[in-house]
Amino acid sequence: MVDATTRFFEDLDRRGYDPLLAKSSGTLRLDLHEGAQTTHWLLRVDQGRLQVSREDQEADTVVGISPALFEELAAGREDGVAALLRGDMTVSGDLRLVLQLERLFPSHPDARGPRRRFHSYMEVR
């Protein structure tokens, strides 16, 4: 069974382009830390074009987070900005890229407002 983290990144890679990121470019490496083990995901964004790999390379932005918390983000049960403000994840580099990518995460199932409607619309298409 594939976890929400793998599903999230595989979906981004299959998507190939996302109009929400049409004005964004950069690289973001996600370091999932669990004890002595670190798993890496590298996301390249070039004016909305997305490419995902499992490489441990230099990036414009590096996010450090636990696998459990990222799983919650990828499933829409947690908010990335709130986790950042609580200190549950670290960011080094270009914070703007993190804030732009936050739009790609699903919203909480109980959320109301335009973002929830947009994601629901995209899921139906």
Short mmCIF file of C-alpha atoms in Angstrom, two decimals:
data_model
loop_
_atom_site.label_atom_id
_atom_site.label_comp_id
_atom_site.label_asym_id
_atom_site.label_seq_id
_atom_site.Cartn_x
_atom_site.Cartn_y
_atom_site.Cartn_z
CA MET A 1 0.00 0.00 0.00
CA VAL A 2 1.33 3.44 -0.97
CA ASP A 3 1.47 6.08 1.78
CA ALA A 4 0.07 9.61 1.38
CA THR A 5 3.58 11.09 1.00
CA THR A 6 4.51 8.86 -1.95
CA ARG A 7 1.07 9.35 -3.50
CA PHE A 8 1.40 13.16 -3.15
CA PHE A 9 4.79 13.29 -4.92
CA GLU A 10 3.85 10.74 -7.59
CA ASP A 11 0.74 12.81 -8.34
CA LEU A 12 2.85 15.98 -8.70
CA ASP A 13 5.26 14.19 -11.02
CA ARG A 14 2.43 12.78 -13.17
CA ARG A 15 0.73 16.18 -13.28
CA GLY A 16 3.83 17.69 -14.88
CA TYR A 17 2.37 21.21 -14.78
CA ASP A 18 0.28 23.11 -12.27
CA PRO A 19 -1.17 26.53 -13.12
CA LEU A 20 -1.04 27.53 -9.44
CA LEU A 21 2.75 27.64 -9.79
CA ALA A 22 2.93 29.33 -13.22
CA LYS A 23 4.91 32.22 -11.71
CA SER A 24 7.15 30.04 -9.53
CA SER A 25 10.57 28.57 -10.17
CA GLY A 26 13.10 26.90 -7.90
CA THR A 27 14.06 23.66 -6.22
CA LEU A 28 12.81 22.34 -2.92
CA ARG A 29 14.29 19.38 -1.10
CA LEU A 30 12.20 17.73 1.55
CA ASP A 31 14.20 15.91 4.23
CA LEU A 32 12.02 13.49 6.17
CA HIS A 33 13.91 12.82 9.42
CA GLU A 34 13.14 9.77 11.52
CA GLY A 35 15.86 8.95 14.02
CA ALA A 36 19.14 8.47 12.17
CA GLN A 37 17.39 7.87 8.84
CA THR A 38 16.57 10.66 6.36
CA THR A 39 14.48 10.22 3.24
CA HIS A 40 14.77 12.86 0.51
CA TRP A 41 12.32 14.17 -2.07
CA LEU A 42 13.46 16.80 -4.57
CA LEU A 43 10.89 18.96 -6.35
CA ARG A 44 11.94 21.12 -9.29
CA VAL A 45 9.52 23.87 -10.31
CA ASP A 46 10.04 25.82 -13.51
CA GLN A 47 7.20 28.27 -14.17
CA GLY A 48 4.64 25.66 -13.14
CA ARG A 49 6.38 22.64 -14.68
CA LEU A 50 7.00 20.03 -11.99
CA GLN A 51 9.60 17.31 -11.74
CA VAL A 52 10.01 15.03 -8.72
CA SER A 53 12.92 12.77 -7.78
CA ARG A 54 14.37 11.10 -4.69
CA GLU A 55 17.76 12.81 -5.06
CA ASP A 56 19.79 14.32 -2.23
CA GLN A 57 21.00 17.42 -4.07
CA GLU A 58 21.48 21.07 -3.26
CA ALA A 59 18.22 23.01 -3.42
CA ASP A 60 17.03 26.60 -3.14
CA THR A 61 14.88 25.57 -0.19
CA VAL A 62 15.29 22.68 2.25
CA VAL A 63 12.44 21.61 4.52
CA GLY A 64 13.11 19.36 7.50
CA ILE A 65 10.08 17.51 8.81
CA SER A 66 9.09 14.19 10.36
CA PRO A 67 7.57 11.56 8.07
CA ALA A 68 4.47 11.42 10.27
CA LEU A 69 3.84 15.16 10.04
CA PHE A 70 4.37 15.22 6.27
CA GLU A 71 1.94 12.32 5.97
CA GLU A 72 -0.63 14.49 7.76
CA LEU A 73 0.09 17.40 5.39
CA ALA A 74 -0.17 15.21 2.30
CA ALA A 75 -3.48 13.79 3.53
CA GLY A 76 -4.92 17.25 4.22
CA ARG A 77 -5.24 16.71 7.97
CA GLU A 78 -2.58 19.29 8.90
CA ASP A 79 -1.73 22.80 7.70
CA GLY A 80 1.84 23.51 6.60
CA VAL A 81 1.94 27.15 7.68
CA ALA A 82 0.62 26.25 11.12
CA ALA A 83 3.24 23.49 11.44
CA LEU A 84 5.96 25.94 10.44
CA LEU A 85 4.79 28.55 12.96
CA ARG A 86 4.68 25.91 15.72
CA GLY A 87 8.27 24.93 14.93
CA ASP A 88 7.33 21.39 13.90
CA MET A 89 9.22 21.80 10.64
CA THR A 90 12.28 23.78 9.63
CA VAL A 91 12.94 25.74 6.45
CA SER A 92 16.26 26.98 5.18
CA GLY A 93 16.54 28.96 1.99
CA ASP A 94 13.70 30.59 0.08
CA LEU A 95 10.61 30.55 2.30
CA ARG A 96 8.52 31.99 -0.56
CA LEU A 97 8.80 28.68 -2.40
CA VAL A 98 7.37 26.81 0.59
CA LEU A 99 4.46 29.22 0.82
CA GLN A 100 3.76 28.88 -2.91
CA LEU A 101 3.90 25.08 -2.79
CA GLU A 102 1.58 25.01 0.22
CA ARG A 103 -1.25 25.65 -2.25
CA LEU A 104 -0.75 22.18 -3.72
CA PHE A 105 -1.64 20.36 -0.52
CA PRO A 106 -5.20 19.19 -0.05
CA SER A 107 -7.26 21.21 2.40
CA HIS A 108 -8.77 19.71 5.52
CA PRO A 109 -11.99 17.79 4.78
CA ASP A 110 -13.96 20.12 7.08
CA ALA A 111 -12.53 23.31 5.54
CA ARG A 112 -14.82 25.90 4.02
CA GLY A 113 -14.08 28.67 1.55
CA PRO A 114 -12.63 29.09 -1.93
CA ARG A 115 -9.63 26.80 -1.47
CA ARG A 116 -11.80 23.85 -0.49
CA ARG A 117 -14.13 24.46 -3.43
CA PHE A 118 -11.19 24.69 -5.83
CA HIS A 119 -9.67 21.38 -4.69
CA SER A 120 -13.06 19.68 -4.81
CA TYR A 121 -13.58 20.98 -8.35
CA MET A 122 -10.14 19.74 -9.43
CA GLU A 123 -10.81 16.27 -7.96
CA VAL A 124 -14.02 15.95 -9.98
CA ARG A 125 -12.41 16.86 -13.32
#
